[in-house]
């Protein structure tokens, strides 16, 4: 039986997004409390699961989201560093405010420019996990 506000299809997707986030961050990137994780499309299913995993581990989160409403939602979750994901300006914002501090990128944005922009804000020996 599923919760009254979800249909079966919606409920069945919950484990999938958590398994994806867990596999990417815990098994592949092996995040730890010293990591600063850039989560692209953080207001989506995998992104929200990734936020919960990062919070549980104690990572610092840097997030992107497409719309002002989605960015406001992420802010309501307590995320301090939130940038737009519709273009590559997120890299300028991160670099200007934080520098090259990202140690893990969880990428779901497509296009070479997004990958290059994400790599631009990475610290040496950062891990890049692609899910797109």
PDB file of C-alpha atoms in Angstrom, residues 23-125:
ATOM      1  CA  UNK A  23      25.452   4.308  -6.059  1.00  0.00           C
ATOM      2  CA  UNK A  24      26.884   7.574  -7.430  1.00  0.00           C
ATOM      3  CA  UNK A  25      27.848   9.273  -4.183  1.00  0.00           C
ATOM      4  CA  UNK A  26      28.548   6.469  -1.729  1.00  0.00           C
ATOM      5  CA  UNK A  27      29.853   3.647  -3.920  1.00  0.00           C
ATOM      6  CA  UNK A  28      31.560   5.577  -6.736  1.00  0.00           C
ATOM      7  CA  UNK A  29      32.537   9.004  -5.365  1.00  0.00           C
ATOM      8  CA  UNK A  30      32.901   7.674  -1.804  1.00  0.00           C
ATOM      9  CA  UNK A  31      31.846  10.989  -0.268  1.00  0.00           C
ATOM     10  CA  UNK A  32      32.944  11.935   3.216  1.00  0.00           C
ATOM     11  CA  UNK A  33      32.352  14.830   5.609  1.00  0.00           C
ATOM     12  CA  UNK A  34      35.191  16.844   4.062  1.00  0.00           C
ATOM     13  CA  UNK A  35      33.636  16.890   0.587  1.00  0.00           C
ATOM     14  CA  UNK A  36      31.987  19.831  -1.117  1.00  0.00           C
ATOM     15  CA  UNK A  37      29.470  18.307  -3.512  1.00  0.00           C
ATOM     16  CA  UNK A  38      28.043  20.097  -6.544  1.00  0.00           C
ATOM     17  CA  UNK A  39      24.614  18.591  -7.229  1.00  0.00           C
ATOM     18  CA  UNK A  40      23.188  19.623 -10.592  1.00  0.00           C
ATOM     19  CA  UNK A  41      19.390  19.635 -10.992  1.00  0.00           C
ATOM     20  CA  UNK A  42      19.208  19.322  -7.220  1.00  0.00           C
ATOM     21  CA  UNK A  43      15.439  19.828  -7.048  1.00  0.00           C
ATOM     22  CA  UNK A  44      14.764  16.653  -9.069  1.00  0.00           C
ATOM     23  CA  UNK A  45      14.344  13.173  -7.643  1.00  0.00           C
ATOM     24  CA  UNK A  46      18.000  12.087  -7.733  1.00  0.00           C
ATOM     25  CA  UNK A  47      19.095  15.554  -6.632  1.00  0.00           C
ATOM     26  CA  UNK A  48      16.849  15.546  -3.576  1.00  0.00           C
ATOM     27  CA  UNK A  49      18.013  12.049  -2.651  1.00  0.00           C
ATOM     28  CA  UNK A  50      21.623  13.213  -3.098  1.00  0.00           C
ATOM     29  CA  UNK A  51      20.970  16.139  -0.758  1.00  0.00           C
ATOM     30  CA  UNK A  52      19.741  13.773   1.930  1.00  0.00           C
ATOM     31  CA  UNK A  53      22.777  11.516   1.533  1.00  0.00           C
ATOM     32  CA  UNK A  54      25.178  14.472   1.631  1.00  0.00           C
ATOM     33  CA  UNK A  55      23.466  15.820   4.737  1.00  0.00           C
ATOM     34  CA  UNK A  56      23.696  12.419   6.409  1.00  0.00           C
ATOM     35  CA  UNK A  57      27.432  12.209   5.660  1.00  0.00           C
ATOM     36  CA  UNK A  58      28.060  15.862   6.562  1.00  0.00           C
ATOM     37  CA  UNK A  59      29.164  17.192   3.174  1.00  0.00           C
ATOM     38  CA  UNK A  60      28.858  20.818   2.145  1.00  0.00           C
ATOM     39  CA  UNK A  61      26.319  21.115  -0.685  1.00  0.00           C
ATOM     40  CA  UNK A  62      26.464  23.414  -3.691  1.00  0.00           C
ATOM     41  CA  UNK A  63      23.359  23.047  -5.848  1.00  0.00           C
ATOM     42  CA  UNK A  64      21.916  24.075  -9.183  1.00  0.00           C
ATOM     43  CA  UNK A  65      18.299  24.207 -10.289  1.00  0.00           C
ATOM     44  CA  UNK A  66      16.503  25.502 -13.347  1.00  0.00           C
ATOM     45  CA  UNK A  67      13.839  27.889 -12.100  1.00  0.00           C
ATOM     46  CA  UNK A  68      13.592  30.526  -9.372  1.00  0.00           C
ATOM     47  CA  UNK A  69      10.874  28.428  -7.707  1.00  0.00           C
ATOM     48  CA  UNK A  70      13.096  25.360  -7.601  1.00  0.00           C
ATOM     49  CA  UNK A  71      15.994  27.398  -6.237  1.00  0.00           C
ATOM     50  CA  UNK A  72      13.694  28.843  -3.556  1.00  0.00           C
ATOM     51  CA  UNK A  73      12.655  25.320  -2.602  1.00  0.00           C
ATOM     52  CA  UNK A  74      16.299  24.294  -2.218  1.00  0.00           C
ATOM     53  CA  UNK A  75      16.896  27.369  -0.064  1.00  0.00           C
ATOM     54  CA  UNK A  76      13.988  26.265   2.156  1.00  0.00           C
ATOM     55  CA  UNK A  77      15.880  22.991   2.693  1.00  0.00           C
ATOM     56  CA  UNK A  78      18.762  24.962   4.174  1.00  0.00           C
ATOM     57  CA  UNK A  79      21.097  24.903   1.197  1.00  0.00           C
ATOM     58  CA  UNK A  80      23.176  28.065   1.166  1.00  0.00           C
ATOM     59  CA  UNK A  81      24.926  27.923  -2.218  1.00  0.00           C
ATOM     60  CA  UNK A  82      22.366  27.664  -5.032  1.00  0.00           C
ATOM     61  CA  UNK A  83      22.868  28.623  -8.680  1.00  0.00           C
ATOM     62  CA  UNK A  84      20.931  28.520 -11.960  1.00  0.00           C
ATOM     63  CA  UNK A  85      21.400  25.465 -14.159  1.00  0.00           C
ATOM     64  CA  UNK A  86      19.906  26.726 -17.419  1.00  0.00           C
ATOM     65  CA  UNK A  87      23.262  28.094 -18.580  1.00  0.00           C
ATOM     66  CA  UNK A  88      26.893  27.917 -17.515  1.00  0.00           C
ATOM     67  CA  UNK A  89      26.762  31.020 -15.303  1.00  0.00           C
ATOM     68  CA  UNK A  90      26.703  28.756 -12.230  1.00  0.00           C
ATOM     69  CA  UNK A  91      30.449  28.269 -12.673  1.00  0.00           C
ATOM     70  CA  UNK A  92      31.126  32.011 -12.504  1.00  0.00           C
ATOM     71  CA  UNK A  93      29.005  32.296  -9.364  1.00  0.00           C
ATOM     72  CA  UNK A  94      30.707  29.384  -7.647  1.00  0.00           C
ATOM     73  CA  UNK A  95      34.184  30.493  -8.660  1.00  0.00           C
ATOM     74  CA  UNK A  96      33.571  34.112  -7.613  1.00  0.00           C
ATOM     75  CA  UNK A  97      32.022  33.261  -4.248  1.00  0.00           C
ATOM     76  CA  UNK A  98      33.716  30.005  -3.262  1.00  0.00           C
ATOM     77  CA  UNK A  99      36.688  29.441  -5.565  1.00  0.00           C
ATOM     78  CA  UNK A 100      37.725  26.055  -6.929  1.00  0.00           C
ATOM     79  CA  UNK A 101      36.478  24.055  -3.950  1.00  0.00           C
ATOM     80  CA  UNK A 102      34.221  21.380  -5.428  1.00  0.00           C
ATOM     81  CA  UNK A 103      35.499  17.889  -4.631  1.00  0.00           C
ATOM     82  CA  UNK A 104      32.577  15.909  -6.111  1.00  0.00           C
ATOM     83  CA  UNK A 105      30.279  16.746  -9.034  1.00  0.00           C
ATOM     84  CA  UNK A 106      27.030  14.833  -9.471  1.00  0.00           C
ATOM     85  CA  UNK A 107      26.217  15.793 -13.043  1.00  0.00           C
ATOM     86  CA  UNK A 108      22.958  15.337 -14.883  1.00  0.00           C
ATOM     87  CA  UNK A 109      23.283  18.317 -17.237  1.00  0.00           C
ATOM     88  CA  UNK A 110      23.922  17.538 -20.874  1.00  0.00           C
ATOM     89  CA  UNK A 111      26.277  19.318 -23.173  1.00  0.00           C
ATOM     90  CA  UNK A 112      30.023  19.777 -23.302  1.00  0.00           C
ATOM     91  CA  UNK A 113      29.854  23.359 -21.989  1.00  0.00           C
ATOM     92  CA  UNK A 114      28.158  22.235 -18.759  1.00  0.00           C
ATOM     93  CA  UNK A 115      30.793  19.594 -18.139  1.00  0.00           C
ATOM     94  CA  UNK A 116      33.648  22.025 -18.796  1.00  0.00           C
ATOM     95  CA  UNK A 117      32.024  24.635 -16.541  1.00  0.00           C
ATOM     96  CA  UNK A 118      31.617  22.085 -13.756  1.00  0.00           C
ATOM     97  CA  UNK A 119      35.229  21.007 -14.047  1.00  0.00           C
ATOM     98  CA  UNK A 120      36.326  24.635 -13.861  1.00  0.00           C
ATOM     99  CA  UNK A 121      35.185  24.909 -10.213  1.00  0.00           C
ATOM    100  CA  UNK A 122      36.734  21.626  -9.086  1.00  0.00           C
ATOM    101  CA  UNK A 123      39.561  21.279  -6.629  1.00  0.00           C
ATOM    102  CA  UNK A 124      42.521  19.087  -7.591  1.00  0.00           C
ATOM    103  CA  UNK A 125      41.669  15.365  -7.537  1.00  0.00           C
TER     104      UNK A 125
END
